[in-house]
Amino acid sequence: MNHLIVYAHPRKESFNHAILEAIIRGIRQKGHEYVVRDLYAMKFQPVASSSEILGGIGEDIEQEHNYLKWADVIIFIYPIWWTGLPAIVKGYIDRVFTYGFAYRYVNGEQMGMLKGKKALIFNTQGKSHAQYVAIGMDKALLLTSDTGIFEYCGIEVLQHVFFESVPSSDKATRIDWLDQIEAMASQL
Protein backbone atom coordinates (compact mmCIF):
# COMPACT_ATOMS: atom_id res chain seq x y z
CA MET A 1 0.00 0.00 0.00
CA ASN A 2 1.03 3.59 -0.61
CA HIS A 3 0.72 6.06 2.24
CA LEU A 4 0.77 9.83 1.86
CA ILE A 5 1.48 11.54 5.18
CA VAL A 6 0.55 15.21 5.37
CA TYR A 7 2.27 16.54 8.46
CA ALA A 8 2.01 20.02 9.94
CA HIS A 9 3.82 21.22 13.02
CA PRO A 10 6.63 23.77 13.14
CA ARG A 11 8.59 22.08 15.96
CA LYS A 12 10.53 18.82 15.55
CA GLU A 13 10.35 18.36 19.36
CA SER A 14 6.55 18.31 19.34
CA PHE A 15 4.35 15.36 20.17
CA ASN A 16 2.99 15.69 16.64
CA HIS A 17 6.48 14.85 15.35
CA ALA A 18 6.61 11.83 17.67
CA ILE A 19 3.28 10.73 16.13
CA LEU A 20 4.83 11.06 12.67
CA GLU A 21 7.79 8.90 13.69
CA ALA A 22 5.53 6.23 15.24
CA ILE A 23 3.41 6.07 12.08
CA ILE A 24 6.50 5.69 9.90
CA ARG A 25 7.77 2.85 12.13
CA GLY A 26 4.40 1.09 11.82
CA ILE A 27 4.24 1.51 8.03
CA ARG A 28 7.81 0.22 7.65
CA GLN A 29 6.91 -2.92 9.64
CA LYS A 30 4.48 -3.80 6.85
CA GLY A 31 7.00 -2.94 4.13
CA HIS A 32 4.62 -0.39 2.64
CA GLU A 33 5.64 2.70 0.70
CA TYR A 34 5.18 6.17 2.13
CA VAL A 35 5.85 9.81 1.35
CA VAL A 36 5.89 12.56 3.98
CA ARG A 37 4.79 16.04 3.01
CA ASP A 38 6.03 18.18 5.91
CA LEU A 39 4.21 21.41 5.16
CA TYR A 40 6.41 23.60 7.37
CA ALA A 41 9.68 22.09 6.08
CA MET A 42 8.39 22.59 2.53
CA LYS A 43 7.46 26.17 3.36
CA PHE A 44 4.13 25.35 1.75
CA GLN A 45 2.38 28.52 0.57
CA PRO A 46 -1.15 28.26 2.05
CA VAL A 47 -2.70 31.24 0.26
CA ALA A 48 -4.59 30.45 -2.94
CA SER A 49 -3.92 32.87 -5.79
CA SER A 50 -6.65 34.46 -7.88
CA SER A 51 -5.65 32.27 -10.84
CA GLU A 52 -5.98 29.14 -8.67
CA ILE A 53 -9.47 30.16 -7.63
CA LEU A 54 -10.33 30.34 -11.33
CA GLY A 55 -9.00 26.80 -11.87
CA GLY A 56 -5.36 27.30 -12.79
CA ILE A 57 -2.80 25.23 -10.89
CA GLY A 58 0.96 25.44 -10.72
CA GLU A 59 3.59 22.72 -10.70
CA ASP A 60 3.60 22.62 -6.89
CA ILE A 61 -0.10 21.72 -6.75
CA GLU A 62 0.21 19.31 -9.66
CA GLN A 63 2.91 17.51 -7.67
CA GLU A 64 0.58 17.25 -4.66
CA HIS A 65 -2.17 15.92 -6.95
CA ASN A 66 0.24 13.23 -8.13
CA TYR A 67 0.97 12.21 -4.53
CA LEU A 68 -2.76 11.99 -3.82
CA LYS A 69 -3.35 9.89 -6.95
CA TRP A 70 -0.52 7.57 -5.88
CA ALA A 71 -1.74 7.14 -2.30
CA ASP A 72 -4.10 4.45 -1.09
CA VAL A 73 -4.13 5.93 2.42
CA ILE A 74 -3.77 9.60 3.33
CA ILE A 75 -2.64 10.30 6.89
CA PHE A 76 -3.02 13.79 8.33
CA ILE A 77 -1.12 14.80 11.48
CA TYR A 78 -1.68 18.27 12.92
CA PRO A 79 -2.57 20.06 16.14
CA ILE A 80 -5.95 21.62 16.80
CA TRP A 81 -5.40 25.37 17.00
CA TRP A 82 -8.26 27.75 17.72
CA THR A 83 -10.63 24.76 17.48
CA GLY A 84 -9.65 23.95 13.91
CA LEU A 85 -6.99 23.17 11.37
CA PRO A 86 -3.79 25.23 11.44
CA ALA A 87 -3.72 27.77 8.61
CA ILE A 88 -1.09 25.82 6.70
CA VAL A 89 -3.30 22.69 6.67
CA LYS A 90 -6.39 24.67 5.66
CA GLY A 91 -4.30 26.25 2.90
CA TYR A 92 -3.19 22.81 1.74
CA ILE A 93 -6.83 21.75 1.51
CA ASP A 94 -7.80 25.00 -0.25
CA ARG A 95 -5.03 24.74 -2.83
CA VAL A 96 -4.72 20.97 -3.35
CA PHE A 97 -8.28 19.63 -3.00
CA THR A 98 -9.33 21.54 -6.11
CA TYR A 99 -12.50 21.54 -8.14
CA GLY A 100 -12.19 19.00 -10.94
CA PHE A 101 -9.59 17.01 -9.02
CA ALA A 102 -11.02 16.32 -5.55
CA TYR A 103 -14.69 17.09 -6.26
CA ARG A 104 -17.00 18.42 -8.94
CA TYR A 105 -20.67 19.03 -9.63
CA VAL A 106 -22.68 16.99 -12.10
CA ASN A 107 -26.19 18.28 -12.81
CA GLY A 108 -26.02 20.31 -9.62
CA GLU A 109 -25.00 17.30 -7.52
CA GLN A 110 -21.68 17.29 -5.67
CA MET A 111 -19.44 14.36 -6.53
CA GLY A 112 -16.33 13.32 -4.59
CA MET A 113 -13.57 12.36 -6.98
CA LEU A 114 -11.17 10.76 -4.49
CA LYS A 115 -13.29 7.65 -3.97
CA GLY A 116 -11.29 4.58 -3.04
CA LYS A 117 -8.88 6.63 -0.90
CA LYS A 118 -8.84 6.10 2.84
CA ALA A 119 -7.79 8.57 5.53
CA LEU A 120 -6.51 8.54 9.08
CA ILE A 121 -6.41 11.81 10.99
CA PHE A 122 -4.32 12.38 14.12
CA ASN A 123 -4.84 15.55 16.13
CA THR A 124 -3.36 16.88 19.33
CA GLN A 125 -5.19 19.35 21.50
CA GLY A 126 -4.53 21.28 24.66
CA LYS A 127 -7.96 20.83 26.19
CA SER A 128 -9.48 17.67 27.56
CA HIS A 129 -12.01 15.68 25.57
CA ALA A 130 -14.60 16.43 28.29
CA GLN A 131 -14.12 20.18 27.76
CA TYR A 132 -14.71 19.82 24.02
CA VAL A 133 -17.76 17.58 24.57
CA ALA A 134 -19.25 20.11 27.00
CA ILE A 135 -19.38 22.78 24.29
CA GLY A 136 -20.06 20.48 21.31
CA MET A 137 -16.64 21.11 19.80
CA ASP A 138 -15.95 17.37 19.47
CA LYS A 139 -18.81 17.01 16.99
CA ALA A 140 -17.95 20.29 15.26
CA LEU A 141 -14.37 19.14 14.59
CA LEU A 142 -15.55 15.87 13.07
CA LEU A 143 -18.24 17.58 11.00
CA THR A 144 -15.84 20.21 9.68
CA SER A 145 -12.93 17.96 8.70
CA ASP A 146 -14.25 14.42 8.27
CA THR A 147 -17.60 15.23 6.67
CA GLY A 148 -17.03 18.70 5.25
CA ILE A 149 -13.66 18.02 3.65
CA PHE A 150 -12.65 14.38 3.36
CA GLU A 151 -15.98 12.61 2.88
CA TYR A 152 -17.12 15.48 0.64
CA CYS A 153 -14.23 14.55 -1.67
CA GLY A 154 -15.07 10.84 -1.52
CA ILE A 155 -12.39 9.82 0.97
CA GLU A 156 -13.36 7.19 3.55
CA VAL A 157 -12.21 8.29 7.01
CA LEU A 158 -11.05 5.12 8.75
CA GLN A 159 -10.33 6.81 12.05
CA HIS A 160 -9.93 10.27 13.54
CA VAL A 161 -7.86 10.14 16.70
CA PHE A 162 -7.65 13.03 19.16
CA PHE A 163 -4.95 13.19 21.82
CA GLU A 164 -6.27 15.32 24.65
CA SER A 165 -4.53 17.61 27.11
CA VAL A 166 -1.18 16.94 25.43
CA PRO A 167 0.78 19.74 27.15
CA SER A 168 -0.11 18.35 30.58
CA SER A 169 0.15 14.64 29.71
CA ASP A 170 2.88 12.59 31.37
CA LYS A 171 5.64 10.61 29.69
CA ALA A 172 4.02 7.21 30.37
CA THR A 173 0.77 8.34 28.72
CA ARG A 174 2.62 9.63 25.67
CA ILE A 175 4.61 6.40 25.33
CA ASP A 176 1.38 4.41 25.51
CA TRP A 177 -0.21 6.63 22.84
CA LEU A 178 2.81 6.22 20.56
CA ASP A 179 2.75 2.42 20.98
CA GLN A 180 -0.96 2.45 19.99
CA ILE A 181 -0.22 4.64 16.94
CA GLU A 182 2.60 2.40 15.76
CA ALA A 183 0.40 -0.69 16.16
CA MET A 184 -2.42 1.03 14.26
CA ALA A 185 -0.10 2.02 11.40
CA SER A 186 1.32 -1.52 11.21
CA GLN A 187 -2.21 -2.87 10.61
CA LEU A 188 -2.96 -0.71 7.58
PDB file of C-alpha atoms in Angstrom:
ATOM      1  CA  MET A   1       0.000   0.000   0.000  1.00  0.00           C
ATOM      2  CA  ASN A   2       1.032   3.585  -0.611  1.00  0.00           C
ATOM      3  CA  HIS A   3       0.717   6.064   2.243  1.00  0.00           C
ATOM      4  CA  LEU A   4       0.773   9.833   1.858  1.00  0.00           C
ATOM      5  CA  ILE A   5       1.481  11.542   5.185  1.00  0.00           C
ATOM      6  CA  VAL A   6       0.554  15.212   5.369  1.00  0.00           C
ATOM      7  CA  TYR A   7       2.270  16.536   8.463  1.00  0.00           C
ATOM      8  CA  ALA A   8       2.007  20.020   9.943  1.00  0.00           C
ATOM      9  CA  HIS A   9       3.821  21.217  13.023  1.00  0.00           C
ATOM     10  CA  PRO A  10       6.632  23.773  13.140  1.00  0.00           C
ATOM     11  CA  ARG A  11       8.593  22.084  15.964  1.00  0.00           C
ATOM     12  CA  LYS A  12      10.529  18.819  15.554  1.00  0.00           C
ATOM     13  CA  GLU A  13      10.354  18.365  19.355  1.00  0.00           C
ATOM     14  CA  SER A  14       6.546  18.314  19.336  1.00  0.00           C
ATOM     15  CA  PHE A  15       4.352  15.361  20.171  1.00  0.00           C
ATOM     16  CA  ASN A  16       2.992  15.686  16.637  1.00  0.00           C
ATOM     17  CA  HIS A  17       6.479  14.852  15.349  1.00  0.00           C
ATOM     18  CA  ALA A  18       6.609  11.831  17.675  1.00  0.00           C
ATOM     19  CA  ILE A  19       3.282  10.726  16.134  1.00  0.00           C
ATOM     20  CA  LEU A  20       4.828  11.058  12.674  1.00  0.00           C
ATOM     21  CA  GLU A  21       7.793   8.900  13.689  1.00  0.00           C
ATOM     22  CA  ALA A  22       5.525   6.227  15.236  1.00  0.00           C
ATOM     23  CA  ILE A  23       3.410   6.070  12.077  1.00  0.00           C
ATOM     24  CA  ILE A  24       6.499   5.692   9.901  1.00  0.00           C
ATOM     25  CA  ARG A  25       7.766   2.851  12.129  1.00  0.00           C
ATOM     26  CA  GLY A  26       4.404   1.091  11.816  1.00  0.00           C
ATOM     27  CA  ILE A  27       4.245   1.509   8.031  1.00  0.00           C
ATOM     28  CA  ARG A  28       7.812   0.220   7.655  1.00  0.00           C
ATOM     29  CA  GLN A  29       6.909  -2.918   9.641  1.00  0.00           C
ATOM     30  CA  LYS A  30       4.485  -3.802   6.845  1.00  0.00           C
ATOM     31  CA  GLY A  31       7.003  -2.937   4.132  1.00  0.00           C
ATOM     32  CA  HIS A  32       4.619  -0.395   2.637  1.00  0.00           C
ATOM     33  CA  GLU A  33       5.639   2.703   0.699  1.00  0.00           C
ATOM     34  CA  TYR A  34       5.181   6.170   2.132  1.00  0.00           C
ATOM     35  CA  VAL A  35       5.845   9.815   1.347  1.00  0.00           C
ATOM     36  CA  VAL A  36       5.894  12.558   3.977  1.00  0.00           C
ATOM     37  CA  ARG A  37       4.787  16.041   3.012  1.00  0.00           C
ATOM     38  CA  ASP A  38       6.033  18.182   5.908  1.00  0.00           C
ATOM     39  CA  LEU A  39       4.205  21.415   5.162  1.00  0.00           C
ATOM     40  CA  TYR A  40       6.412  23.600   7.371  1.00  0.00           C
ATOM     41  CA  ALA A  41       9.675  22.095   6.084  1.00  0.00           C
ATOM     42  CA  MET A  42       8.389  22.587   2.533  1.00  0.00           C
ATOM     43  CA  LYS A  43       7.465  26.174   3.361  1.00  0.00           C
ATOM     44  CA  PHE A  44       4.132  25.355   1.749  1.00  0.00           C
ATOM     45  CA  GLN A  45       2.375  28.518   0.571  1.00  0.00           C
ATOM     46  CA  PRO A  46      -1.146  28.256   2.048  1.00  0.00           C
ATOM     47  CA  VAL A  47      -2.702  31.241   0.258  1.00  0.00           C
ATOM     48  CA  ALA A  48      -4.590  30.455  -2.943  1.00  0.00           C
ATOM     49  CA  SER A  49      -3.921  32.872  -5.789  1.00  0.00           C
ATOM     50  CA  SER A  50      -6.648  34.461  -7.875  1.00  0.00           C
ATOM     51  CA  SER A  51      -5.648  32.265 -10.839  1.00  0.00           C
ATOM     52  CA  GLU A  52      -5.981  29.136  -8.670  1.00  0.00           C
ATOM     53  CA  ILE A  53      -9.468  30.165  -7.630  1.00  0.00           C
ATOM     54  CA  LEU A  54     -10.331  30.337 -11.326  1.00  0.00           C
ATOM     55  CA  GLY A  55      -8.996  26.796 -11.870  1.00  0.00           C
ATOM     56  CA  GLY A  56      -5.355  27.298 -12.792  1.00  0.00           C
ATOM     57  CA  ILE A  57      -2.800  25.233 -10.892  1.00  0.00           C
ATOM     58  CA  GLY A  58       0.958  25.437 -10.720  1.00  0.00           C
ATOM     59  CA  GLU A  59       3.589  22.722 -10.696  1.00  0.00           C
ATOM     60  CA  ASP A  60       3.595  22.623  -6.886  1.00  0.00           C
ATOM     61  CA  ILE A  61      -0.098  21.719  -6.755  1.00  0.00           C
ATOM     62  CA  GLU A  62       0.213  19.313  -9.663  1.00  0.00           C
ATOM     63  CA  GLN A  63       2.912  17.507  -7.673  1.00  0.00           C
ATOM     64  CA  GLU A  64       0.575  17.247  -4.656  1.00  0.00           C
ATOM     65  CA  HIS A  65      -2.172  15.915  -6.949  1.00  0.00           C
ATOM     66  CA  ASN A  66       0.239  13.228  -8.135  1.00  0.00           C
ATOM     67  CA  TYR A  67       0.974  12.215  -4.531  1.00  0.00           C
ATOM     68  CA  LEU A  68      -2.765  11.992  -3.824  1.00  0.00           C
ATOM     69  CA  LYS A  69      -3.346   9.893  -6.946  1.00  0.00           C
ATOM     70  CA  TRP A  70      -0.516   7.565  -5.879  1.00  0.00           C
ATOM     71  CA  ALA A  71      -1.744   7.143  -2.297  1.00  0.00           C
ATOM     72  CA  ASP A  72      -4.097   4.446  -1.090  1.00  0.00           C
ATOM     73  CA  VAL A  73      -4.133   5.926   2.419  1.00  0.00           C
ATOM     74  CA  ILE A  74      -3.766   9.599   3.334  1.00  0.00           C
ATOM     75  CA  ILE A  75      -2.644  10.302   6.892  1.00  0.00           C
ATOM     76  CA  PHE A  76      -3.020  13.793   8.327  1.00  0.00           C
ATOM     77  CA  ILE A  77      -1.119  14.801  11.475  1.00  0.00           C
ATOM     78  CA  TYR A  78      -1.679  18.267  12.921  1.00  0.00           C
ATOM     79  CA  PRO A  79      -2.573  20.061  16.144  1.00  0.00           C
ATOM     80  CA  ILE A  80      -5.954  21.621  16.797  1.00  0.00           C
ATOM     81  CA  TRP A  81      -5.396  25.373  16.996  1.00  0.00           C
ATOM     82  CA  TRP A  82      -8.264  27.753  17.717  1.00  0.00           C
ATOM     83  CA  THR A  83     -10.629  24.764  17.478  1.00  0.00           C
ATOM     84  CA  GLY A  84      -9.653  23.951  13.909  1.00  0.00           C
ATOM     85  CA  LEU A  85      -6.990  23.170  11.375  1.00  0.00           C
ATOM     86  CA  PRO A  86      -3.786  25.226  11.440  1.00  0.00           C
ATOM     87  CA  ALA A  87      -3.723  27.775   8.609  1.00  0.00           C
ATOM     88  CA  ILE A  88      -1.086  25.820   6.695  1.00  0.00           C
ATOM     89  CA  VAL A  89      -3.304  22.690   6.668  1.00  0.00           C
ATOM     90  CA  LYS A  90      -6.387  24.674   5.660  1.00  0.00           C
ATOM     91  CA  GLY A  91      -4.301  26.253   2.896  1.00  0.00           C
ATOM     92  CA  TYR A  92      -3.188  22.808   1.744  1.00  0.00           C
ATOM     93  CA  ILE A  93      -6.827  21.750   1.507  1.00  0.00           C
ATOM     94  CA  ASP A  94      -7.797  25.002  -0.250  1.00  0.00           C
ATOM     95  CA  ARG A  95      -5.026  24.744  -2.827  1.00  0.00           C
ATOM     96  CA  VAL A  96      -4.724  20.970  -3.354  1.00  0.00           C
ATOM     97  CA  PHE A  97      -8.281  19.635  -3.002  1.00  0.00           C
ATOM     98  CA  THR A  98      -9.329  21.539  -6.108  1.00  0.00           C
ATOM     99  CA  TYR A  99     -12.505  21.539  -8.138  1.00  0.00           C
ATOM    100  CA  GLY A 100     -12.189  19.001 -10.941  1.00  0.00           C
ATOM    101  CA  PHE A 101      -9.589  17.014  -9.023  1.00  0.00           C
ATOM    102  CA  ALA A 102     -11.023  16.324  -5.554  1.00  0.00           C
ATOM    103  CA  TYR A 103     -14.687  17.090  -6.262  1.00  0.00           C
ATOM    104  CA  ARG A 104     -17.005  18.417  -8.938  1.00  0.00           C
ATOM    105  CA  TYR A 105     -20.669  19.033  -9.627  1.00  0.00           C
ATOM    106  CA  VAL A 106     -22.683  16.987 -12.097  1.00  0.00           C
ATOM    107  CA  ASN A 107     -26.185  18.285 -12.815  1.00  0.00           C
ATOM    108  CA  GLY A 108     -26.015  20.314  -9.620  1.00  0.00           C
ATOM    109  CA  GLU A 109     -24.999  17.298  -7.521  1.00  0.00           C
ATOM    110  CA  GLN A 110     -21.681  17.290  -5.665  1.00  0.00           C
ATOM    111  CA  MET A 111     -19.442  14.361  -6.530  1.00  0.00           C
ATOM    112  CA  GLY A 112     -16.331  13.322  -4.588  1.00  0.00           C
ATOM    113  CA  MET A 113     -13.565  12.363  -6.983  1.00  0.00           C
ATOM    114  CA  LEU A 114     -11.169  10.765  -4.495  1.00  0.00           C
ATOM    115  CA  LYS A 115     -13.293   7.652  -3.971  1.00  0.00           C
ATOM    116  CA  GLY A 116     -11.285   4.584  -3.042  1.00  0.00           C
ATOM    117  CA  LYS A 117      -8.883   6.632  -0.905  1.00  0.00           C
ATOM    118  CA  LYS A 118      -8.840   6.103   2.844  1.00  0.00           C
ATOM    119  CA  ALA A 119      -7.793   8.570   5.532  1.00  0.00           C
ATOM    120  CA  LEU A 120      -6.509   8.540   9.083  1.00  0.00           C
ATOM    121  CA  ILE A 121      -6.406  11.812  10.995  1.00  0.00           C
ATOM    122  CA  PHE A 122      -4.324  12.379  14.120  1.00  0.00           C
ATOM    123  CA  ASN A 123      -4.840  15.554  16.126  1.00  0.00           C
ATOM    124  CA  THR A 124      -3.358  16.879  19.329  1.00  0.00           C
ATOM    125  CA  GLN A 125      -5.192  19.353  21.496  1.00  0.00           C
ATOM    126  CA  GLY A 126      -4.532  21.282  24.660  1.00  0.00           C
ATOM    127  CA  LYS A 127      -7.959  20.831  26.193  1.00  0.00           C
ATOM    128  CA  SER A 128      -9.480  17.671  27.563  1.00  0.00           C
ATOM    129  CA  HIS A 129     -12.007  15.680  25.572  1.00  0.00           C
ATOM    130  CA  ALA A 130     -14.598  16.432  28.288  1.00  0.00           C
ATOM    131  CA  GLN A 131     -14.120  20.184  27.764  1.00  0.00           C
ATOM    132  CA  TYR A 132     -14.713  19.816  24.022  1.00  0.00           C
ATOM    133  CA  VAL A 133     -17.759  17.577  24.571  1.00  0.00           C
ATOM    134  CA  ALA A 134     -19.253  20.108  26.995  1.00  0.00           C
ATOM    135  CA  ILE A 135     -19.378  22.785  24.293  1.00  0.00           C
ATOM    136  CA  GLY A 136     -20.055  20.479  21.311  1.00  0.00           C
ATOM    137  CA  MET A 137     -16.645  21.109  19.803  1.00  0.00           C
ATOM    138  CA  ASP A 138     -15.946  17.367  19.469  1.00  0.00           C
ATOM    139  CA  LYS A 139     -18.808  17.007  16.994  1.00  0.00           C
ATOM    140  CA  ALA A 140     -17.946  20.286  15.257  1.00  0.00           C
ATOM    141  CA  LEU A 141     -14.367  19.141  14.587  1.00  0.00           C
ATOM    142  CA  LEU A 142     -15.555  15.872  13.065  1.00  0.00           C
ATOM    143  CA  LEU A 143     -18.240  17.582  11.000  1.00  0.00           C
ATOM    144  CA  THR A 144     -15.837  20.207   9.676  1.00  0.00           C
ATOM    145  CA  SER A 145     -12.931  17.959   8.703  1.00  0.00           C
ATOM    146  CA  ASP A 146     -14.249  14.422   8.269  1.00  0.00           C
ATOM    147  CA  THR A 147     -17.600  15.233   6.666  1.00  0.00           C
ATOM    148  CA  GLY A 148     -17.029  18.704   5.250  1.00  0.00           C
ATOM    149  CA  ILE A 149     -13.656  18.022   3.652  1.00  0.00           C
ATOM    150  CA  PHE A 150     -12.646  14.376   3.364  1.00  0.00           C
ATOM    151  CA  GLU A 151     -15.984  12.606   2.876  1.00  0.00           C
ATOM    152  CA  TYR A 152     -17.121  15.476   0.636  1.00  0.00           C
ATOM    153  CA  CYS A 153     -14.228  14.552  -1.667  1.00  0.00           C
ATOM    154  CA  GLY A 154     -15.072  10.838  -1.522  1.00  0.00           C
ATOM    155  CA  ILE A 155     -12.386   9.820   0.971  1.00  0.00           C
ATOM    156  CA  GLU A 156     -13.364   7.192   3.550  1.00  0.00           C
ATOM    157  CA  VAL A 157     -12.214   8.288   7.007  1.00  0.00           C
ATOM    158  CA  LEU A 158     -11.046   5.122   8.750  1.00  0.00           C
ATOM    159  CA  GLN A 159     -10.330   6.805  12.051  1.00  0.00           C
ATOM    160  CA  HIS A 160      -9.934  10.268  13.538  1.00  0.00           C
ATOM    161  CA  VAL A 161      -7.857  10.144  16.698  1.00  0.00           C
ATOM    162  CA  PHE A 162      -7.647  13.026  19.163  1.00  0.00           C
ATOM    163  CA  PHE A 163      -4.954  13.185  21.823  1.00  0.00           C
ATOM    164  CA  GLU A 164      -6.266  15.322  24.646  1.00  0.00           C
ATOM    165  CA  SER A 165      -4.532  17.615  27.108  1.00  0.00           C
ATOM    166  CA  VAL A 166      -1.182  16.937  25.430  1.00  0.00           C
ATOM    167  CA  PRO A 167       0.784  19.739  27.154  1.00  0.00           C
ATOM    168  CA  SER A 168      -0.108  18.352  30.583  1.00  0.00           C
ATOM    169  CA  SER A 169       0.153  14.644  29.713  1.00  0.00           C
ATOM    170  CA  ASP A 170       2.880  12.595  31.371  1.00  0.00           C
ATOM    171  CA  LYS A 171       5.644  10.607  29.687  1.00  0.00           C
ATOM    172  CA  ALA A 172       4.025   7.211  30.367  1.00  0.00           C
ATOM    173  CA  THR A 173       0.772   8.344  28.719  1.00  0.00           C
ATOM    174  CA  ARG A 174       2.618   9.626  25.668  1.00  0.00           C
ATOM    175  CA  ILE A 175       4.610   6.401  25.327  1.00  0.00           C
ATOM    176  CA  ASP A 176       1.376   4.412  25.513  1.00  0.00           C
ATOM    177  CA  TRP A 177      -0.208   6.631  22.840  1.00  0.00           C
ATOM    178  CA  LEU A 178       2.813   6.219  20.559  1.00  0.00           C
ATOM    179  CA  ASP A 179       2.749   2.417  20.976  1.00  0.00           C
ATOM    180  CA  GLN A 180      -0.956   2.454  19.991  1.00  0.00           C
ATOM    181  CA  ILE A 181      -0.219   4.640  16.945  1.00  0.00           C
ATOM    182  CA  GLU A 182       2.601   2.401  15.763  1.00  0.00           C
ATOM    183  CA  ALA A 183       0.399  -0.686  16.156  1.00  0.00           C
ATOM    184  CA  MET A 184      -2.424   1.031  14.256  1.00  0.00           C
ATOM    185  CA  ALA A 185      -0.096   2.015  11.401  1.00  0.00           C
ATOM    186  CA  SER A 186       1.323  -1.519  11.206  1.00  0.00           C
ATOM    187  CA  GLN A 187      -2.210  -2.865  10.613  1.00  0.00           C
ATOM    188  CA  LEU A 188      -2.964  -0.707   7.581  1.00  0.00           C
TER     189      LEU A 188
END
